[in-house]
mmCIF file of C-alpha atoms and ligand atoms in Angstrom:
data_model
loop_
_atom_site.group_PDB
_atom_site.id
_atom_site.type_symbol
_atom_site.label_atom_id
_atom_site.label_comp_id
_atom_site.label_asym_id
_atom_site.label_seq_id
_atom_site.Cartn_x
_atom_site.Cartn_y
_atom_site.Cartn_z
ATOM 1 C CA UNK C 117 6.804 -3.608 -8.763
ATOM 2 C CA UNK C 118 7.936 0.622 -8.947
ATOM 3 C CA UNK C 119 10.375 2.430 -10.800
ATOM 4 C CA UNK C 120 11.140 5.895 -9.134
ATOM 5 C CA UNK C 121 13.575 8.391 -10.517
ATOM 6 C CA UNK C 122 14.631 10.789 -7.932
ATOM 7 C CA UNK C 123 15.734 13.794 -9.650
ATOM 8 C CA UNK C 124 15.584 17.657 -9.195
ATOM 9 C CA UNK C 125 17.815 20.019 -12.154
ATOM 10 C CA UNK C 126 19.454 22.537 -9.234
ATOM 11 C CA UNK C 127 22.256 20.162 -7.067
ATOM 12 C CA UNK C 128 21.606 20.462 -3.363
ATOM 13 C CA UNK C 129 17.658 19.741 -2.675
ATOM 14 C CA UNK C 130 18.354 16.960 -1.040
ATOM 15 C CA UNK C 131 17.817 14.087 -4.113
ATOM 16 C CA UNK C 132 21.030 11.608 -2.422
ATOM 17 C CA UNK C 133 19.800 12.198 1.223
ATOM 18 C CA UNK C 134 16.040 11.164 -0.444
ATOM 19 C CA UNK C 135 16.975 8.037 -2.234
ATOM 20 C CA UNK C 136 18.539 6.424 0.359
ATOM 21 C CA UNK C 137 15.648 7.681 3.894
ATOM 22 C CA UNK C 138 13.638 6.962 1.166
ATOM 23 C CA UNK C 139 14.872 3.070 0.715
ATOM 24 C CA UNK C 140 15.334 2.949 3.779
ATOM 25 C CA UNK C 141 11.791 2.854 5.077
ATOM 26 C CA UNK C 142 10.092 1.452 2.416
ATOM 27 C CA UNK C 143 12.977 -2.025 3.244
ATOM 28 C CA UNK C 144 11.718 -1.995 6.874
ATOM 29 C CA UNK C 145 8.556 -2.221 5.471
ATOM 30 C CA UNK C 146 9.335 -5.027 4.268
ATOM 31 C CA UNK C 147 10.247 -4.523 0.338
ATOM 32 C CA UNK C 148 13.133 -4.733 -1.266
ATOM 33 C CA UNK C 149 14.657 -2.335 -2.583
ATOM 34 C CA UNK C 150 17.713 -2.034 -5.170
ATOM 35 C CA UNK C 151 18.969 1.509 -5.110
ATOM 36 C CA UNK C 152 21.195 2.724 -8.003
ATOM 37 C CA UNK C 153 24.066 5.249 -7.588
ATOM 38 C CA UNK C 154 23.852 7.314 -11.418
ATOM 39 C CA UNK C 155 25.377 10.671 -10.710
ATOM 40 C CA UNK C 156 29.373 10.071 -10.711
ATOM 41 C CA UNK C 157 30.076 11.725 -8.103
ATOM 42 C CA UNK C 158 29.329 9.132 -6.484
ATOM 43 C CA UNK C 159 27.614 10.546 -2.795
ATOM 44 C CA UNK C 160 26.172 8.445 -2.327
ATOM 45 C CA UNK C 161 28.301 5.190 -2.585
ATOM 46 C CA UNK C 162 30.390 7.408 -0.272
ATOM 47 C CA UNK C 163 27.499 8.028 1.917
ATOM 48 C CA UNK C 164 26.731 4.775 2.233
ATOM 49 C CA UNK C 165 30.372 3.495 2.886
ATOM 50 C CA UNK C 166 30.446 1.288 0.335
ATOM 51 C CA UNK C 167 34.218 1.725 -2.086
ATOM 52 C CA UNK C 168 33.909 2.903 -5.770
ATOM 53 C CA UNK C 169 33.764 -0.627 -8.201
ATOM 54 C CA UNK C 170 36.098 -1.247 -11.384
ATOM 55 C CA UNK C 171 33.707 0.423 -13.406
ATOM 56 C CA UNK C 172 32.283 -2.495 -14.922
ATOM 57 C CA UNK C 173 30.726 -3.500 -11.196
ATOM 58 C CA UNK C 174 29.442 -0.661 -11.143
ATOM 59 C CA UNK C 175 25.874 1.438 -12.420
ATOM 60 C CA UNK C 176 27.800 1.422 -15.563
ATOM 61 C CA UNK C 177 27.052 -2.075 -16.337
ATOM 62 C CA UNK C 178 23.561 -1.427 -17.648
ATOM 63 C CA UNK C 179 24.996 0.475 -20.189
ATOM 64 C CA UNK C 180 25.478 -2.860 -21.877
ATOM 65 C CA UNK C 181 23.373 -5.004 -24.071
ATOM 66 C CA UNK C 182 23.994 -8.053 -21.779
ATOM 67 C CA UNK C 183 23.273 -6.147 -18.134
ATOM 68 C CA UNK C 184 20.731 -8.841 -16.389
ATOM 69 C CA UNK C 185 19.395 -6.879 -12.968
ATOM 70 C CA UNK C 186 20.109 -11.236 -11.090
ATOM 71 C CA UNK C 187 23.318 -10.439 -11.601
ATOM 72 C CA UNK C 188 25.090 -7.041 -11.378
ATOM 73 C CA UNK C 189 27.484 -6.631 -8.586
ATOM 74 C CA UNK C 190 24.995 -5.144 -5.484
ATOM 75 C CA UNK C 191 25.918 -4.235 -2.028
ATOM 76 C CA UNK C 192 23.884 -4.974 0.621
ATOM 77 C CA UNK C 193 23.552 -1.748 3.177
ATOM 78 C CA UNK C 194 21.268 -0.927 4.920
ATOM 79 C CA UNK C 195 17.928 -2.210 4.980
ATOM 80 C CA UNK C 196 18.400 -2.637 0.723
ATOM 81 C CA UNK C 197 20.703 -3.517 -2.386
ATOM 82 C CA UNK C 198 23.155 -0.904 -3.494
ATOM 83 C CA UNK C 199 24.466 -1.033 -7.355
ATOM 84 C CA UNK C 200 27.779 2.344 -7.096
ATOM 85 C CA UNK C 201 28.353 4.597 -8.851
ATOM 86 C CA UNK C 202 32.022 5.123 -10.673
ATOM 87 C CA UNK C 203 33.590 8.110 -11.660
ATOM 88 C CA UNK C 204 34.358 5.938 -15.432
ATOM 89 C CA UNK C 205 30.570 7.250 -15.866
ATOM 90 C CA UNK C 206 32.240 10.720 -16.364
ATOM 91 C CA UNK C 207 34.425 9.737 -19.336
ATOM 92 C CA UNK C 208 31.595 6.388 -20.359
ATOM 93 C CA UNK C 209 29.088 9.189 -21.069
ATOM 94 C CA UNK C 210 31.048 10.454 -24.422
ATOM 95 C CA UNK C 211 30.498 6.629 -25.783
ATOM 96 C CA UNK C 212 26.743 6.963 -24.819
ATOM 97 C CA UNK C 213 25.874 9.956 -27.474
ATOM 98 C CA UNK C 214 24.101 7.219 -30.144
ATOM 99 C CA UNK C 215 20.019 7.445 -30.965
ATOM 100 C CA UNK C 216 19.189 3.703 -28.703
ATOM 101 C CA UNK C 217 21.358 4.983 -25.230
ATOM 102 C CA UNK C 218 19.141 5.956 -23.692
ATOM 103 C CA UNK C 219 17.267 2.658 -23.277
ATOM 104 C CA UNK C 220 19.517 0.132 -21.483
ATOM 105 C CA UNK C 221 18.719 0.333 -18.545
ATOM 106 C CA UNK C 222 14.627 0.323 -19.764
ATOM 107 C CA UNK C 223 15.819 -3.243 -21.151
ATOM 108 C CA UNK C 224 17.761 -4.318 -18.554
ATOM 109 C CA UNK C 225 14.792 -4.788 -15.847
ATOM 110 C CA UNK C 226 11.848 -5.750 -19.061
ATOM 111 C CA UNK C 227 14.390 -8.790 -18.906
ATOM 112 C CA UNK C 228 13.281 -9.157 -14.548
ATOM 113 C CA UNK C 229 13.817 -9.138 -11.326
ATOM 114 C CA UNK C 230 13.103 -9.527 -7.540
ATOM 115 C CA UNK C 231 13.331 -6.342 -6.643
ATOM 116 C CA UNK C 232 9.864 -4.032 -5.630
ATOM 117 C CA UNK C 233 11.429 -0.696 -5.765
ATOM 118 C CA UNK C 234 13.938 0.592 -7.806
ATOM 119 C CA UNK C 235 14.930 3.184 -7.311
ATOM 120 C CA UNK C 236 17.787 5.377 -9.394
ATOM 121 C CA UNK C 237 19.431 8.966 -7.570
ATOM 122 C CA UNK C 238 20.435 11.467 -10.334
ATOM 123 C CA UNK C 239 23.584 14.217 -10.406
ATOM 124 C CA UNK C 240 21.465 17.527 -10.832
ATOM 125 C CA UNK C 241 22.523 17.772 -14.983
ATOM 126 C CA UNK C 242 21.229 15.892 -17.172
ATOM 127 C CA UNK C 243 23.043 13.301 -18.303
ATOM 128 C CA UNK C 244 22.029 10.298 -20.375
ATOM 129 C CA UNK C 245 22.395 8.738 -16.800
ATOM 130 C CA UNK C 246 19.433 11.491 -16.487
ATOM 131 C CA UNK C 247 17.341 10.107 -19.032
ATOM 132 C CA UNK C 248 18.014 6.129 -18.407
ATOM 133 C CA UNK C 249 16.648 6.849 -15.449
ATOM 134 C CA UNK C 250 12.903 8.124 -16.377
ATOM 135 C CA UNK C 251 12.824 5.722 -19.253
ATOM 136 C CA UNK C 252 12.721 3.140 -17.090
ATOM 137 C CA UNK C 253 11.031 4.954 -14.198
ATOM 138 C CA UNK C 254 7.384 5.011 -13.904
ATOM 139 C CA UNK C 255 7.509 7.373 -11.309
ATOM 140 C CA UNK C 256 9.691 11.123 -9.891
ATOM 141 C CA UNK C 257 9.735 12.058 -7.173
ATOM 142 C CA UNK C 258 11.441 15.425 -6.550
ATOM 143 C CA UNK C 259 12.895 16.999 -3.746
ATOM 144 C CA UNK C 260 12.991 20.509 -3.618
ATOM 145 C CA UNK C 261 14.244 23.463 -1.216
ATOM 146 C CA UNK C 262 11.407 26.017 -0.827
ATOM 147 C CA UNK C 263 13.940 28.897 -2.444
ATOM 148 C CA UNK C 264 14.217 30.659 -5.564
ATOM 149 C CA UNK C 265 17.140 28.515 -7.662
ATOM 150 C CA UNK C 266 15.427 25.258 -6.710
ATOM 151 C CA UNK C 267 12.319 25.942 -7.447
ATOM 152 C CA UNK C 268 13.332 27.277 -11.390
ATOM 153 C CA UNK C 269 15.716 23.507 -10.704
ATOM 154 C CA UNK C 270 12.153 21.565 -10.512
ATOM 155 C CA UNK C 271 10.039 23.407 -12.649
ATOM 156 C CA UNK C 272 12.376 22.512 -15.158
ATOM 157 C CA UNK C 273 12.224 18.729 -13.939
ATOM 158 C CA UNK C 274 9.183 19.159 -14.318
ATOM 159 C CA UNK C 275 9.405 19.898 -17.771
ATOM 160 C CA UNK C 276 11.546 17.546 -18.829
ATOM 161 C CA UNK C 277 9.347 14.642 -17.588
ATOM 162 C CA UNK C 278 6.512 16.044 -20.004
ATOM 163 C CA UNK C 279 8.818 15.733 -23.052
ATOM 164 C CA UNK C 280 10.460 12.517 -22.214
ATOM 165 C CA UNK C 281 6.474 11.075 -21.498
ATOM 166 C CA UNK C 282 6.105 12.024 -24.826
ATOM 167 C CA UNK C 283 8.737 11.169 -27.097
ATOM 168 C CA UNK C 284 9.971 8.229 -24.883
ATOM 169 C CA UNK C 285 8.039 6.627 -21.219
ATOM 170 C CA UNK C 286 4.565 7.582 -21.856
ATOM 171 C CA UNK C 287 4.485 5.197 -18.792
ATOM 172 C CA UNK C 288 6.051 8.170 -16.716
ATOM 173 C CA UNK C 289 3.739 9.423 -14.121
ATOM 174 C CA UNK C 290 3.269 13.300 -13.473
ATOM 175 C CA UNK C 291 6.267 13.918 -11.094
ATOM 176 C CA UNK C 292 5.595 14.107 -6.631
ATOM 177 C CA UNK C 293 7.219 17.030 -5.746
ATOM 178 C CA UNK C 294 8.966 16.504 -1.294
ATOM 179 C CA UNK C 295 9.653 19.412 0.270
ATOM 180 C CA UNK C 296 12.986 19.131 1.290
ATOM 181 C CA UNK C 297 15.444 21.025 4.693
ATOM 182 C CA UNK C 298 12.285 23.139 5.002
ATOM 183 C CA UNK C 299 13.137 25.511 7.763
ATOM 184 C CA UNK C 300 10.255 27.244 9.919
ATOM 185 C CA UNK C 301 12.318 29.702 10.956
ATOM 186 C CA UNK C 302 12.400 31.775 7.156
ATOM 187 C CA UNK C 303 9.864 33.554 6.168
ATOM 188 C CA UNK C 304 11.117 33.372 2.101
ATOM 189 C CA UNK C 305 10.493 28.848 3.204
ATOM 190 C CA UNK C 306 6.733 29.530 4.144
ATOM 191 C CA UNK C 307 6.198 31.763 0.178
ATOM 192 C CA UNK C 308 8.349 29.462 -1.786
ATOM 193 C CA UNK C 309 6.616 26.357 -0.549
ATOM 194 C CA UNK C 310 3.359 27.832 -1.485
ATOM 195 C CA UNK C 311 4.097 29.400 -4.983
ATOM 196 C CA UNK C 312 5.144 25.257 -5.472
ATOM 197 C CA UNK C 313 1.630 23.817 -3.618
ATOM 198 C CA UNK C 314 -0.002 26.275 -5.640
ATOM 199 C CA UNK C 315 1.969 25.556 -8.847
ATOM 200 C CA UNK C 316 1.024 21.718 -8.935
ATOM 201 C CA UNK C 317 -1.651 21.649 -6.426
ATOM 202 C CA UNK C 318 -2.493 18.462 -6.299
ATOM 203 C CA UNK C 319 1.454 16.045 -6.271
ATOM 204 C CA UNK C 320 3.477 17.936 -3.795
ATOM 205 C CA UNK C 321 3.314 16.246 -0.758
ATOM 206 C CA UNK C 322 1.691 17.065 2.983
ATOM 207 C CA UNK C 323 5.366 15.567 4.085
ATOM 208 C CA UNK C 324 7.534 17.709 4.280
ATOM 209 C CA UNK C 325 11.662 17.153 5.313
ATOM 210 C CA UNK C 326 12.714 19.820 7.732
ATOM 211 C CA UNK C 327 16.339 20.776 8.790
ATOM 212 C CA UNK C 328 17.318 18.168 10.372
ATOM 213 C CA UNK C 329 20.904 18.197 12.330
ATOM 214 C CA UNK C 330 20.976 14.039 12.008
ATOM 215 C CA UNK C 331 19.764 14.361 8.602
ATOM 216 C CA UNK C 332 23.285 16.118 8.466
ATOM 217 C CA UNK C 333 25.184 14.116 9.989
ATOM 218 C CA UNK C 334 24.098 10.791 8.514
ATOM 219 C CA UNK C 335 25.888 11.955 5.697
ATOM 220 C CA UNK C 336 29.335 11.789 7.607
ATOM 221 C CA UNK C 337 28.763 8.348 8.511
ATOM 222 C CA UNK C 338 27.199 5.598 6.047
ATOM 223 C CA UNK C 339 24.409 5.029 7.964
ATOM 224 C CA UNK C 340 20.380 6.018 7.662
ATOM 225 C CA UNK C 341 18.844 8.713 9.636
ATOM 226 C CA UNK C 342 16.891 5.202 10.910
ATOM 227 C CA UNK C 343 20.668 3.942 11.611
ATOM 228 C CA UNK C 344 21.648 7.253 13.490
ATOM 229 C CA UNK C 345 18.502 8.120 15.398
ATOM 230 C CA UNK C 346 15.100 6.601 14.635
ATOM 231 C CA UNK C 347 13.081 9.325 17.130
ATOM 232 C CA UNK C 348 14.360 12.194 14.706
ATOM 233 C CA UNK C 349 13.184 14.456 12.993
ATOM 234 C CA UNK C 350 14.349 13.527 9.983
ATOM 235 C CA UNK C 351 13.657 9.720 10.782
ATOM 236 C CA UNK C 352 10.239 10.841 11.507
ATOM 237 C CA UNK C 353 9.915 13.012 8.393
ATOM 238 C CA UNK C 354 10.876 11.066 5.957
ATOM 239 C CA UNK C 355 8.725 7.956 7.605
ATOM 240 C CA UNK C 356 5.836 9.844 6.787
ATOM 241 C CA UNK C 357 6.665 10.212 2.512
ATOM 242 C CA UNK C 358 7.578 6.829 2.252
ATOM 243 C CA UNK C 359 4.546 6.180 3.791
ATOM 244 C CA UNK C 360 2.461 8.747 2.021
ATOM 245 C CA UNK C 361 4.219 7.584 -1.599
ATOM 246 C CA UNK C 362 3.255 4.370 -0.685
ATOM 247 C CA UNK C 363 0.140 5.114 -1.113
ATOM 248 C CA UNK C 364 0.482 6.004 -4.867
ATOM 249 C CA UNK C 365 2.912 3.147 -5.317
ATOM 250 C CA UNK C 366 1.784 1.075 -3.670
ATOM 251 C CA UNK C 367 -2.298 1.183 -3.135
ATOM 252 C CA UNK C 368 -2.992 -2.800 -2.399
ATOM 253 C CA UNK C 369 -0.671 -2.476 -0.010
ATOM 254 C CA UNK C 370 -0.669 0.148 2.920
ATOM 255 C CA UNK C 371 2.604 0.380 3.708
ATOM 256 C CA UNK C 372 4.017 0.611 7.973
ATOM 257 C CA UNK C 373 6.632 2.850 8.595
ATOM 258 C CA UNK C 374 4.966 5.156 10.194
ATOM 259 C CA UNK C 375 4.150 3.295 12.622
ATOM 260 C CA UNK C 376 6.832 1.820 13.607
ATOM 261 C CA UNK C 377 8.685 4.787 13.978
ATOM 262 C CA UNK C 378 8.265 6.538 17.927
ATOM 263 C CA UNK C 379 7.722 10.166 18.729
ATOM 264 C CA UNK C 380 10.693 12.628 18.146
ATOM 265 C CA UNK C 381 12.110 14.028 20.476
ATOM 266 C CA UNK C 382 12.888 17.430 19.835
ATOM 267 C CA UNK C 383 16.874 17.147 18.974
ATOM 268 C CA UNK C 384 17.197 21.109 19.020
ATOM 269 C CA UNK C 385 15.317 23.939 19.500
ATOM 270 C CA UNK C 386 14.278 24.813 16.092
ATOM 271 C CA UNK C 387 10.263 25.117 15.510
ATOM 272 C CA UNK C 388 8.769 22.315 14.735
ATOM 273 C CA UNK C 389 7.688 23.727 10.689
ATOM 274 C CA UNK C 390 4.048 25.318 10.322
ATOM 275 C CA UNK C 391 2.459 22.965 7.406
ATOM 276 C CA UNK C 392 4.101 24.879 4.738
ATOM 277 C CA UNK C 393 1.502 25.781 2.390
ATOM 278 C CA UNK C 394 -0.395 28.002 5.182
ATOM 279 C CA UNK C 395 2.407 30.388 5.537
ATOM 280 C CA UNK C 396 0.703 32.843 2.925
ATOM 281 C CA UNK C 397 2.735 36.093 1.630
ATOM 282 C CA UNK C 398 3.552 37.998 -1.502
ATOM 283 C CA UNK C 399 6.410 36.567 -3.807
ATOM 284 C CA UNK C 400 9.858 37.911 -3.683
ATOM 285 C CA UNK C 401 10.552 41.360 -5.874
ATOM 286 C CA UNK C 402 12.496 38.965 -7.905
ATOM 287 C CA UNK C 403 10.364 36.716 -8.736
ATOM 288 C CA UNK C 404 10.437 35.495 -12.017
ATOM 289 C CA UNK C 405 6.876 33.217 -12.287
ATOM 290 C CA UNK C 406 7.566 29.763 -14.150
ATOM 291 C CA UNK C 407 5.941 27.884 -17.029
ATOM 292 C CA UNK C 408 3.790 25.490 -15.487
ATOM 293 C CA UNK C 409 3.685 22.623 -18.922
HETATM 294 N N1 LIG L 258 17.022 17.972 5.369
HETATM 295 C C1 LIG L 258 18.329 18.450 5.428
HETATM 296 N N2 LIG L 258 18.505 19.162 6.961
HETATM 297 C C2 LIG L 258 20.263 19.136 6.996
HETATM 298 N N3 LIG L 258 20.788 18.726 5.996
HETATM 299 C C3 LIG L 258 20.316 17.884 5.138
HETATM 300 C C4 LIG L 258 19.255 18.001 4.381
HETATM 301 N N4 LIG L 258 18.640 16.754 3.266
HETATM 302 C C5 LIG L 258 20.362 17.104 2.662
HETATM 303 N N5 LIG L 258 20.709 17.861 3.463
HETATM 304 C C6 LIG L 258 22.126 18.051 3.784
HETATM 305 O O1 LIG L 258 22.106 18.944 2.173
HETATM 306 C C7 LIG L 258 23.769 18.331 1.504
HETATM 307 C C8 LIG L 258 23.094 18.518 -0.146
HETATM 308 O O2 LIG L 258 22.366 17.016 0.061
HETATM 309 P P1 LIG L 258 22.273 16.122 -1.151
HETATM 310 O O3 LIG L 258 23.068 15.569 -1.176
HETATM 311 O O4 LIG L 258 20.459 14.564 -0.641
HETATM 312 O O5 LIG L 258 21.350 16.615 -1.939
HETATM 313 P P2 LIG L 258 21.751 16.185 -4.211
HETATM 314 O O6 LIG L 258 19.774 16.632 -4.326
HETATM 315 O O7 LIG L 258 21.499 14.785 -4.472
HETATM 316 O O8 LIG L 258 23.020 16.888 -3.808
HETATM 317 P P3 LIG L 258 23.563 16.979 -5.341
HETATM 318 O O9 LIG L 258 22.811 18.058 -6.872
HETATM 319 O O10 LIG L 258 25.053 17.807 -5.432
HETATM 320 O O11 LIG L 258 23.634 15.200 -6.165
HETATM 321 C C9 LIG L 258 24.272 17.342 2.466
HETATM 322 O O12 LIG L 258 25.637 17.987 3.452
HETATM 323 C C10 LIG L 258 23.106 16.431 3.029
HETATM 324 O O13 LIG L 258 23.408 16.391 3.715
HETATM 325 MG MG1 LIG L 259 23.038 13.982 -5.091
#
């Protein structure tokens, strides 16, 4: 069993897109996957075409003593189960300020369930829900677009994870970074990709997710990229990322999603991405080095 949080304190870095397509890829590889939408804005819930449920049937139901993951009202979507979010999470947060309120999800998972993988989608803001996810997780994946603000957000997320590991959850591994929305035509992307690879050496996935029309389109039609266009570059990129992550998360169990995805056909005239670590060049003038802690 693997419990994974997808997190970056900067918004719009591809967290929700990563959760959906990583879950779908793992589902295609035969894993039983539960996705939990912990973002009060409910984008993942909406993107999968699931109606926002009443609060007691949403991911908020985790935040109680008697939460039983086996009886939670999950929706069966494309290859995985989804516990949807509710906008009520924002209001409920005011009542969740106690010292033990970061442990609800960990407690609920410890009671036992049949999933091979649980994946949490989190909001950019560091909330009690994100803390619950990090306290319950063994793994963190940080989607990071190679631009200034997402890179700063990734550094902050790294620091949060270190704090959680020291104070609340010693089982939390050092995060993996997944470069997302990479555009090989942008010089800045090559520069920031190289910075990320040098700063977090050994924890940055070789696989990158390039900008992809099919990924942008799936946000509108309630499908994963594998439903939408299985030969697209988005499908290929997420299959590769899932395959690579599986080698870390399930070392005894080689996932075969990438071999089941056909070679992509070019869907637009954007050049294929070069290996991002090879971009080189000096840092932008405004660059402020981040402390890796
Ligand atoms: N590789 C990609 N290529 C093109 N568009 C993408 C890609 N990844 C994500 N997007 C688009 O970028 C936008 C932001 O993506 P997403 O919602 O996954 O980010 P997020 O980190 O979850 O955002 P938030 O912090 O608001 O929750 C969405 O419109 C999504 O469709
Ligand atoms: Mg999101």
